[in-house]
Short mmCIF file of C-alpha atoms and ligand atoms in Angstrom, two decimals:
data_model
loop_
_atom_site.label_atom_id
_atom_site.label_comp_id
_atom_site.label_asym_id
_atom_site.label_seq_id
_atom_site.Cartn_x
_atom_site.Cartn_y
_atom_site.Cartn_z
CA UNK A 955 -13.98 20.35 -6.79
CA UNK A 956 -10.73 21.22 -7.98
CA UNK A 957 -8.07 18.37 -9.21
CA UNK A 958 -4.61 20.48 -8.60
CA UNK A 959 -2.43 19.91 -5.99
CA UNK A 960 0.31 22.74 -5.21
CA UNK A 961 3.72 21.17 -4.41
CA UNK A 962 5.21 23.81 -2.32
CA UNK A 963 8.64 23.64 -2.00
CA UNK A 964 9.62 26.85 -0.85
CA UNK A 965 11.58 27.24 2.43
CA UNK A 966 10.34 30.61 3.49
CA UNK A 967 7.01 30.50 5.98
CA UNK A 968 6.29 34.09 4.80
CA UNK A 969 6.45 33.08 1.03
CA UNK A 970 4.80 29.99 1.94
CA UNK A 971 1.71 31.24 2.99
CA UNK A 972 1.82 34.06 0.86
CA UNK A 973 1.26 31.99 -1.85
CA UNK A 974 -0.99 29.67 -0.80
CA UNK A 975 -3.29 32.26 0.36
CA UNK A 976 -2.92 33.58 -3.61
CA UNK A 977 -3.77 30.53 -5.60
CA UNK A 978 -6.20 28.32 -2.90
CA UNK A 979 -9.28 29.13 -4.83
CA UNK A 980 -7.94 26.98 -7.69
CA UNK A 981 -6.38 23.76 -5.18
CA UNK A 982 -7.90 20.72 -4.06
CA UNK A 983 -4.79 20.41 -1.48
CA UNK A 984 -1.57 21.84 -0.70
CA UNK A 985 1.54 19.13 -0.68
CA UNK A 986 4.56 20.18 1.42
CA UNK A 987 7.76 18.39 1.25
CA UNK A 988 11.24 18.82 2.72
CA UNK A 989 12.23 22.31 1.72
CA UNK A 990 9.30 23.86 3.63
CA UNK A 991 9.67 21.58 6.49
CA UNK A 992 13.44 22.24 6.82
CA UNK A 993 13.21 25.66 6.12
CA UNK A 994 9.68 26.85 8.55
CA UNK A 995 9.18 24.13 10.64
CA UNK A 996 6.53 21.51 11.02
CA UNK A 997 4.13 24.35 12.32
CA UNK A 998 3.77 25.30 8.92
CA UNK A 999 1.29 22.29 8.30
CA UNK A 1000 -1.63 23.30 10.85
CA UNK A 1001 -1.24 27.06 9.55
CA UNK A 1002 -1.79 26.67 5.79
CA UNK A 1003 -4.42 24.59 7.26
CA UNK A 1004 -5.86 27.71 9.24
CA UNK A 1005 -5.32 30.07 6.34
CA UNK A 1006 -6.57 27.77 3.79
CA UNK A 1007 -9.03 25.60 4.76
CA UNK A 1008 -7.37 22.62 2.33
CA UNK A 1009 -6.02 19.37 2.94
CA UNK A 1010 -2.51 18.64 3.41
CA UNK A 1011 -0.05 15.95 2.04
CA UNK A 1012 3.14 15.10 3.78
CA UNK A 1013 5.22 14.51 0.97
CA UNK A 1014 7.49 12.70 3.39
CA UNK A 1015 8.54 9.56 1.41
CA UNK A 1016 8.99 7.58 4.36
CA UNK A 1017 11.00 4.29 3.85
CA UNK A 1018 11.34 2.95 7.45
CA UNK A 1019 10.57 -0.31 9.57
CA UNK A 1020 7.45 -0.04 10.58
CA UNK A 1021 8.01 1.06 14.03
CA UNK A 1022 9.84 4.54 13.05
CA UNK A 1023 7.57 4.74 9.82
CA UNK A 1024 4.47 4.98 13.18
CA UNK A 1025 6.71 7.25 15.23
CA UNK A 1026 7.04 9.35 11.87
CA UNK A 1027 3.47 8.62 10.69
CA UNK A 1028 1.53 10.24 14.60
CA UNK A 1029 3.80 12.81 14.59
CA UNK A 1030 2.89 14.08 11.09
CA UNK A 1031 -0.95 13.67 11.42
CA UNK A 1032 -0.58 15.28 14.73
CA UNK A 1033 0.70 18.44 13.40
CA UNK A 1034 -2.95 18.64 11.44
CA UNK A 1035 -1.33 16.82 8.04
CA UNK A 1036 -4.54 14.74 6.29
CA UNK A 1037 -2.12 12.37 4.16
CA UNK A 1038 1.38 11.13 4.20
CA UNK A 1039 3.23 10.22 1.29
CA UNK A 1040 5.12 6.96 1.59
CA UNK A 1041 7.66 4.77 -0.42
CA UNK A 1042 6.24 0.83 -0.87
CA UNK A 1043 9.42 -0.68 -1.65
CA UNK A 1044 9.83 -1.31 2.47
CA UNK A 1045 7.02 -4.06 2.44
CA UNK A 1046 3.40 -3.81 3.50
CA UNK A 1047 4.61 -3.85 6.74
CA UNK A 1048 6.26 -0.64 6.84
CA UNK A 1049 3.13 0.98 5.09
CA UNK A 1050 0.70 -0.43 7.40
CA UNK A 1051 2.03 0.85 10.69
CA UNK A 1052 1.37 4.39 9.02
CA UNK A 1053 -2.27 3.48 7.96
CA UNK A 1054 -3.21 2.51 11.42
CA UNK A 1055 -2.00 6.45 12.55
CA UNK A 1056 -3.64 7.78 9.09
CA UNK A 1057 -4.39 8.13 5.53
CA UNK A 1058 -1.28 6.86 3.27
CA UNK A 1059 -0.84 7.46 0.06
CA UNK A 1060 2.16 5.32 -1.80
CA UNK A 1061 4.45 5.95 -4.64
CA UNK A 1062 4.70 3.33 -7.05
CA UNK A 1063 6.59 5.25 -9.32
CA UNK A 1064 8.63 8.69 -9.88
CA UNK A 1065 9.06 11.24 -12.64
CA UNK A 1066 12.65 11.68 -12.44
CA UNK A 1067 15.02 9.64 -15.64
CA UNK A 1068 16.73 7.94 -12.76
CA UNK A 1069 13.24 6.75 -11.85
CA UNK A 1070 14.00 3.66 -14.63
CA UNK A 1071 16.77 2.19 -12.72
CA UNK A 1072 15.17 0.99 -9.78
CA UNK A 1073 11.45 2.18 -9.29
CA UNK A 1074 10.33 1.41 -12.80
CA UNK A 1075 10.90 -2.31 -12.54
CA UNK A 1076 8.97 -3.34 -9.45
CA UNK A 1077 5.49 -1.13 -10.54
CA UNK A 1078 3.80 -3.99 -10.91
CA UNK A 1079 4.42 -5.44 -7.00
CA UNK A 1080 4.33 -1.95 -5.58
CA UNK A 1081 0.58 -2.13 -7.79
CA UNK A 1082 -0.44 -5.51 -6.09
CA UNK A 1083 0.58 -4.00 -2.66
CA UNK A 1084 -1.65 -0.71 -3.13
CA UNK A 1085 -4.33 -2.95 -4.48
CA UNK A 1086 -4.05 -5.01 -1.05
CA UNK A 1087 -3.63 -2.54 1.27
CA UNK A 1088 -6.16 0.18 0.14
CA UNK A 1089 -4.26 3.40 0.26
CA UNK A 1090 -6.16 6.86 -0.23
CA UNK A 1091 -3.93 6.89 -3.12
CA UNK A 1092 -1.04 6.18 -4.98
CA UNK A 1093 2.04 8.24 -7.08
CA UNK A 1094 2.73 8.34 -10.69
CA UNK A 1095 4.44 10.23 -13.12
CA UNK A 1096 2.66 12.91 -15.26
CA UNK A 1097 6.19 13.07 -17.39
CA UNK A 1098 5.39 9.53 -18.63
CA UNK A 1099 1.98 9.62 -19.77
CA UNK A 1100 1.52 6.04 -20.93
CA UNK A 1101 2.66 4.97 -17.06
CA UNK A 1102 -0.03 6.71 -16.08
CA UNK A 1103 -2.75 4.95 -18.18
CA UNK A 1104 -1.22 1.52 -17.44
CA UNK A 1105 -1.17 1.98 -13.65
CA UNK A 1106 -4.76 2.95 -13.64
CA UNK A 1107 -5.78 -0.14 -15.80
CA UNK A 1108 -4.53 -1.96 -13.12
CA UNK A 1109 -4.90 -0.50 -9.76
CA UNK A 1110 -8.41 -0.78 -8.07
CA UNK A 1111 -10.77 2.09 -9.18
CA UNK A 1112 -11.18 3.44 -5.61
CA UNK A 1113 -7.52 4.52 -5.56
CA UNK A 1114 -6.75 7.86 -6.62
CA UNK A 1115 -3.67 8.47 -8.77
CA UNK A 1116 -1.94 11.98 -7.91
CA UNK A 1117 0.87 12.76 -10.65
CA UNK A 1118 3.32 15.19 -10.39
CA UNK A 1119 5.64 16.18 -13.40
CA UNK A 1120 3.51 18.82 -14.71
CA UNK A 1121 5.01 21.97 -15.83
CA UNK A 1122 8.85 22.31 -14.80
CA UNK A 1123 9.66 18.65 -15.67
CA UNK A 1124 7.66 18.88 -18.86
CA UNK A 1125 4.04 16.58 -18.35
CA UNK A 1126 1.15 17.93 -19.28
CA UNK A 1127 -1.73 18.38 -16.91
CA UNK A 1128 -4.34 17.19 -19.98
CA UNK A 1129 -2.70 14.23 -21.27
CA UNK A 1130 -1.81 13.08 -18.11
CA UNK A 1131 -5.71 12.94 -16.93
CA UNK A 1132 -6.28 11.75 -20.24
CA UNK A 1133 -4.40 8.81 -19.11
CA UNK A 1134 -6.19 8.01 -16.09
CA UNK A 1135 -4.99 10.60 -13.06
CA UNK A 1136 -7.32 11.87 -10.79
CA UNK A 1137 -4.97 14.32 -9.51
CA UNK A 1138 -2.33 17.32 -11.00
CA UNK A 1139 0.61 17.80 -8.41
CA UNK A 1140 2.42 21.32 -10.20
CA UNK A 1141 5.00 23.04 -7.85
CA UNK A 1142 7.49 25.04 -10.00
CA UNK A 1143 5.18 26.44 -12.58
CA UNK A 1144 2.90 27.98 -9.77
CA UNK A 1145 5.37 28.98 -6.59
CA UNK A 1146 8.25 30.56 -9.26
CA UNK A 1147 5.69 32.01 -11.91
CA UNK A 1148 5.84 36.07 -11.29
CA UNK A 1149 1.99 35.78 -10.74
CA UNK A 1150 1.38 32.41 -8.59
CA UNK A 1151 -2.49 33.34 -9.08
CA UNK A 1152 -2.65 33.81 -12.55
CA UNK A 1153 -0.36 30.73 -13.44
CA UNK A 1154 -2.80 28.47 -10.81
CA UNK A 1155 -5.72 29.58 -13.12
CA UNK A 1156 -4.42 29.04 -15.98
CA UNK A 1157 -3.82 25.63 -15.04
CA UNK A 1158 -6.84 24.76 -13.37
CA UNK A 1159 -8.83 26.49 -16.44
CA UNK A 1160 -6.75 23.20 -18.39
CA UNK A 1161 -7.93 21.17 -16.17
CA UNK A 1162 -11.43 22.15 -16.20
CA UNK A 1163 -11.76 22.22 -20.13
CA UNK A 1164 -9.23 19.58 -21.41
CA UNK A 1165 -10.14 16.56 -19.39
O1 C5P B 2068 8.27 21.77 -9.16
P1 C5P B 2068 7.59 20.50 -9.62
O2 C5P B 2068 6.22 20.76 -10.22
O3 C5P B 2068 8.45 19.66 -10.50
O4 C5P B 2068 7.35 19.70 -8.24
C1 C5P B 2068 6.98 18.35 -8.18
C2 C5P B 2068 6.81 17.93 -6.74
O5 C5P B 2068 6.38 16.57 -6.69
C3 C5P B 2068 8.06 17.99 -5.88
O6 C5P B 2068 7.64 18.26 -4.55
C4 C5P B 2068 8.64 16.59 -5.98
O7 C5P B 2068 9.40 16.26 -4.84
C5 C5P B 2068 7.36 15.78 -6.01
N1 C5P B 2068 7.43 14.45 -6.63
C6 C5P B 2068 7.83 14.23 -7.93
N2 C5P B 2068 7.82 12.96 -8.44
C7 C5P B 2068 7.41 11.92 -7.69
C8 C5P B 2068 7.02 12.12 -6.38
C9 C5P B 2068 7.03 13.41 -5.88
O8 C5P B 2068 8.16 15.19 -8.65
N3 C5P B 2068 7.33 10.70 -8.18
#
Protein backbone atom coordinates (compact mmCIF):
# COMPACT_ATOMS: atom_id res chain seq x y z
CA UNK A 1 0.00 0.00 0.00
CA UNK A 2 1.10 3.30 -0.80
CA UNK A 3 2.46 5.86 2.07
CA UNK A 4 1.69 9.39 0.15
CA UNK A 5 -0.90 11.51 0.95
CA UNK A 6 -1.87 14.36 -1.71
CA UNK A 7 -2.62 17.69 0.03
CA UNK A 8 -4.87 19.26 -2.42
CA UNK A 9 -5.21 22.67 -2.10
CA UNK A 10 -6.56 23.76 -5.19
CA UNK A 11 -9.88 25.69 -5.31
CA UNK A 12 -11.12 24.57 -8.66
CA UNK A 13 -13.56 21.21 -8.54
CA UNK A 14 -12.59 20.65 -12.22
CA UNK A 15 -8.77 20.82 -11.43
CA UNK A 16 -9.48 19.04 -8.36
CA UNK A 17 -10.56 15.99 -9.67
CA UNK A 18 -8.61 16.23 -12.60
CA UNK A 19 -5.77 15.62 -10.71
CA UNK A 20 -6.66 13.27 -8.43
CA UNK A 21 -7.94 11.07 -11.03
CA UNK A 22 -4.06 11.54 -12.57
CA UNK A 23 -1.89 10.60 -9.67
CA UNK A 24 -4.43 8.04 -7.41
CA UNK A 25 -2.52 5.03 -8.45
CA UNK A 26 0.45 6.31 -6.42
CA UNK A 27 -1.89 7.71 -3.01
CA UNK A 28 -2.81 6.06 0.03
CA UNK A 29 -5.40 9.12 0.62
CA UNK A 30 -6.30 12.39 -0.64
CA UNK A 31 -6.20 15.38 2.19
CA UNK A 32 -8.39 18.41 1.39
CA UNK A 33 -8.15 21.54 3.29
CA UNK A 34 -9.68 25.02 3.08
CA UNK A 35 -8.89 26.16 -0.41
CA UNK A 36 -10.86 23.26 -1.96
CA UNK A 37 -13.59 23.51 0.49
CA UNK A 38 -13.99 27.30 0.00
CA UNK A 39 -13.49 27.21 -3.46
CA UNK A 40 -15.95 23.70 -4.65
CA UNK A 41 -17.87 23.07 -1.84
CA UNK A 42 -18.07 20.31 0.70
CA UNK A 43 -19.51 18.01 -2.17
CA UNK A 44 -16.16 17.73 -3.32
CA UNK A 45 -15.34 15.14 -0.45
CA UNK A 46 -17.91 12.23 -1.43
CA UNK A 47 -16.84 12.79 -5.24
CA UNK A 48 -13.06 12.27 -5.09
CA UNK A 49 -14.38 9.54 -3.04
CA UNK A 50 -16.52 8.20 -6.09
CA UNK A 51 -13.77 8.87 -8.60
CA UNK A 52 -11.07 7.56 -6.49
CA UNK A 53 -11.89 5.01 -4.37
CA UNK A 54 -9.31 6.58 -1.47
CA UNK A 55 -9.74 7.79 1.86
CA UNK A 56 -10.21 11.27 2.75
CA UNK A 57 -8.71 13.64 5.46
CA UNK A 58 -10.43 16.76 6.54
CA UNK A 59 -7.62 18.86 7.05
CA UNK A 60 -9.96 21.02 9.08
CA UNK A 61 -7.81 21.97 12.14
CA UNK A 62 -10.65 22.30 14.30
CA UNK A 63 -9.97 24.19 17.64
CA UNK A 64 -13.48 24.43 19.20
CA UNK A 65 -15.41 23.51 22.53
CA UNK A 66 -16.39 20.38 22.20
CA UNK A 67 -19.90 20.94 21.32
CA UNK A 68 -19.15 22.92 17.87
CA UNK A 69 -15.91 20.70 17.39
CA UNK A 70 -19.24 17.57 17.22
CA UNK A 71 -21.45 19.87 15.17
CA UNK A 72 -18.22 20.32 12.90
CA UNK A 73 -16.96 16.75 13.41
CA UNK A 74 -20.94 14.82 11.94
CA UNK A 75 -21.10 17.19 9.46
CA UNK A 76 -17.67 16.37 7.96
CA UNK A 77 -17.93 12.52 8.24
CA UNK A 78 -21.34 12.91 6.83
CA UNK A 79 -20.21 14.34 3.66
CA UNK A 80 -18.22 10.72 3.20
CA UNK A 81 -14.74 12.31 4.88
CA UNK A 82 -12.83 9.04 6.72
CA UNK A 83 -10.60 11.39 9.07
CA UNK A 84 -10.61 14.85 10.45
CA UNK A 85 -7.67 16.69 11.26
CA UNK A 86 -7.80 18.45 14.61
CA UNK A 87 -5.70 20.92 16.78
CA UNK A 88 -5.01 19.35 20.63
CA UNK A 89 -4.17 22.48 22.21
CA UNK A 90 -8.25 22.82 23.10
CA UNK A 91 -8.03 19.90 25.73
CA UNK A 92 -9.06 16.27 25.40
CA UNK A 93 -12.31 17.44 25.67
CA UNK A 94 -12.61 19.22 22.53
CA UNK A 95 -10.93 16.18 20.70
CA UNK A 96 -13.13 13.67 22.13
CA UNK A 97 -16.49 15.00 21.10
CA UNK A 98 -15.03 14.50 17.45
CA UNK A 99 -13.88 10.85 18.14
CA UNK A 100 -17.27 9.82 19.28
CA UNK A 101 -18.63 11.17 15.46
CA UNK A 102 -15.24 9.63 13.86
CA UNK A 103 -11.70 8.94 13.29
CA UNK A 104 -9.41 12.03 14.55
CA UNK A 105 -6.24 12.53 13.78
CA UNK A 106 -4.29 15.47 15.93
CA UNK A 107 -1.52 17.82 15.23
CA UNK A 108 1.04 17.99 17.72
CA UNK A 109 3.18 19.99 15.74
CA UNK A 110 3.51 22.18 12.36
CA UNK A 111 6.11 22.74 9.68
CA UNK A 112 5.85 26.34 9.40
CA UNK A 113 9.14 28.67 11.35
CA UNK A 114 6.35 30.27 13.28
CA UNK A 115 5.55 26.73 14.38
CA UNK A 116 8.49 27.40 17.32
CA UNK A 117 6.63 30.09 19.01
CA UNK A 118 3.79 28.40 20.32
CA UNK A 119 3.26 24.72 19.00
CA UNK A 120 6.83 23.62 19.53
CA UNK A 121 6.78 24.04 23.28
CA UNK A 122 3.78 22.03 24.41
CA UNK A 123 4.77 18.66 22.00
CA UNK A 124 5.32 16.86 24.76
CA UNK A 125 1.50 17.37 26.46
CA UNK A 126 -0.12 17.40 23.06
CA UNK A 127 2.14 13.68 22.95
CA UNK A 128 0.65 12.50 26.38
CA UNK A 129 -2.88 13.53 25.12
CA UNK A 130 -2.57 11.45 21.72
CA UNK A 131 -1.06 8.70 23.76
CA UNK A 132 -4.38 8.85 26.03
CA UNK A 133 -6.84 9.33 23.71
CA UNK A 134 -5.84 6.92 20.84
CA UNK A 135 -6.17 8.95 17.70
CA UNK A 136 -5.85 7.20 14.15
CA UNK A 137 -2.99 9.46 14.05
CA UNK A 138 -1.13 12.35 14.76
CA UNK A 139 0.82 15.54 12.71
CA UNK A 140 4.41 16.27 12.43
CA UNK A 141 6.71 18.09 10.47
CA UNK A 142 8.71 16.44 7.61
CA UNK A 143 10.78 20.01 7.47
CA UNK A 144 12.23 19.08 10.89
CA UNK A 145 13.40 15.69 10.60
CA UNK A 146 14.77 15.11 14.09
CA UNK A 147 10.96 16.15 15.42
CA UNK A 148 9.91 13.53 13.63
CA UNK A 149 12.14 10.77 15.17
CA UNK A 150 11.58 12.14 18.69
CA UNK A 151 7.77 12.16 18.45
CA UNK A 152 7.74 8.62 17.34
CA UNK A 153 10.09 7.50 20.26
CA UNK A 154 7.50 8.64 22.28
CA UNK A 155 4.07 8.29 21.00
CA UNK A 156 2.43 4.75 21.23
CA UNK A 157 3.40 2.52 18.21
CA UNK A 158 -0.23 2.12 17.05
CA UNK A 159 -0.39 5.81 16.13
CA UNK A 160 0.47 6.73 12.76
CA UNK A 161 2.55 9.87 12.15
CA UNK A 162 1.47 11.71 8.77
CA UNK A 163 4.13 14.59 7.95
CA UNK A 164 3.70 17.13 5.63
CA UNK A 165 6.63 19.53 4.57
CA UNK A 166 7.80 17.52 1.78
CA UNK A 167 8.72 19.16 -1.37
CA UNK A 168 7.64 23.00 -1.50
CA UNK A 169 8.70 23.67 2.14
CA UNK A 170 11.89 21.73 1.64
CA UNK A 171 11.56 18.00 3.82
CA UNK A 172 12.44 15.18 2.31
CA UNK A 173 10.08 12.29 1.88
CA UNK A 174 13.25 9.68 2.78
CA UNK A 175 14.68 11.22 5.73
CA UNK A 176 11.59 12.02 7.09
CA UNK A 177 10.46 8.11 7.15
CA UNK A 178 13.83 7.53 8.12
CA UNK A 179 12.86 9.28 11.20
CA UNK A 180 9.91 7.42 12.09
CA UNK A 181 6.72 8.68 9.73
CA UNK A 182 4.41 6.38 8.50
CA UNK A 183 2.97 8.80 6.22
CA UNK A 184 4.25 11.58 3.26
CA UNK A 185 1.60 14.50 3.04
CA UNK A 186 3.16 16.47 -0.50
CA UNK A 187 0.70 19.09 -1.98
CA UNK A 188 2.70 21.68 -4.00
CA UNK A 189 5.22 19.47 -5.63
CA UNK A 190 2.35 17.21 -7.10
CA UNK A 191 -0.91 19.68 -7.81
CA UNK A 192 1.64 22.66 -9.43
CA UNK A 193 4.23 20.18 -11.13
CA UNK A 194 3.37 20.49 -15.14
CA UNK A 195 2.87 16.63 -14.97
CA UNK A 196 0.93 15.86 -11.52
CA UNK A 197 1.40 12.03 -12.62
CA UNK A 198 4.85 11.93 -13.30
CA UNK A 199 5.89 14.11 -10.19
CA UNK A 200 3.42 11.55 -7.88
CA UNK A 201 5.70 8.71 -9.24
CA UNK A 202 8.56 10.02 -8.81
CA UNK A 203 7.82 10.47 -5.33
CA UNK A 204 6.23 7.39 -4.49
CA UNK A 205 9.22 5.52 -6.47
CA UNK A 206 11.34 7.50 -3.22
CA UNK A 207 9.24 6.20 -1.11
CA UNK A 208 9.26 2.75 -2.23
CA UNK A 209 13.18 2.47 -2.54
CA UNK A 210 14.58 4.91 0.12
CA UNK A 211 12.76 3.85 3.21
O1 LIG B 1 2.05 22.32 -0.65
P1 LIG B 1 2.58 21.60 0.55
O2 LIG B 1 3.18 20.25 0.21
O3 LIG B 1 3.50 22.44 1.38
O4 LIG B 1 1.25 21.31 1.42
C1 LIG B 1 1.27 20.88 2.76
C2 LIG B 1 -0.14 20.68 3.26
O5 LIG B 1 -0.10 20.19 4.60
C3 LIG B 1 -1.02 21.92 3.29
O6 LIG B 1 -2.35 21.50 3.08
C4 LIG B 1 -0.84 22.44 4.71
O7 LIG B 1 -1.96 23.18 5.13
C5 LIG B 1 -0.74 21.13 5.47
N1 LIG B 1 -0.05 21.16 6.76
C6 LIG B 1 1.26 21.57 6.92
N2 LIG B 1 1.83 21.52 8.16
C7 LIG B 1 1.15 21.06 9.22
C8 LIG B 1 -0.17 20.65 9.08
C9 LIG B 1 -0.74 20.71 7.82
O8 LIG B 1 1.91 21.94 5.94
N3 LIG B 1 1.71 20.93 10.40
Amino acid sequence: MSRLILALDVYEREDALRIAEEVRDYLWAIKVNWPLILGSGISIISELKERTGLPIIADFKVADIPNTNRLIAKKTFEAGADYLIAHGFVGRDSIKAIQEEGEVIIVVEMSHPGAKEFIQPTVDKLIELANEIKPFGIIAPATRPERVRYIREKVDKDIKILTPGVGAQGGSAVETLKAGADYIIVGRAIYKSKNPRESAKKIWEEIENGA
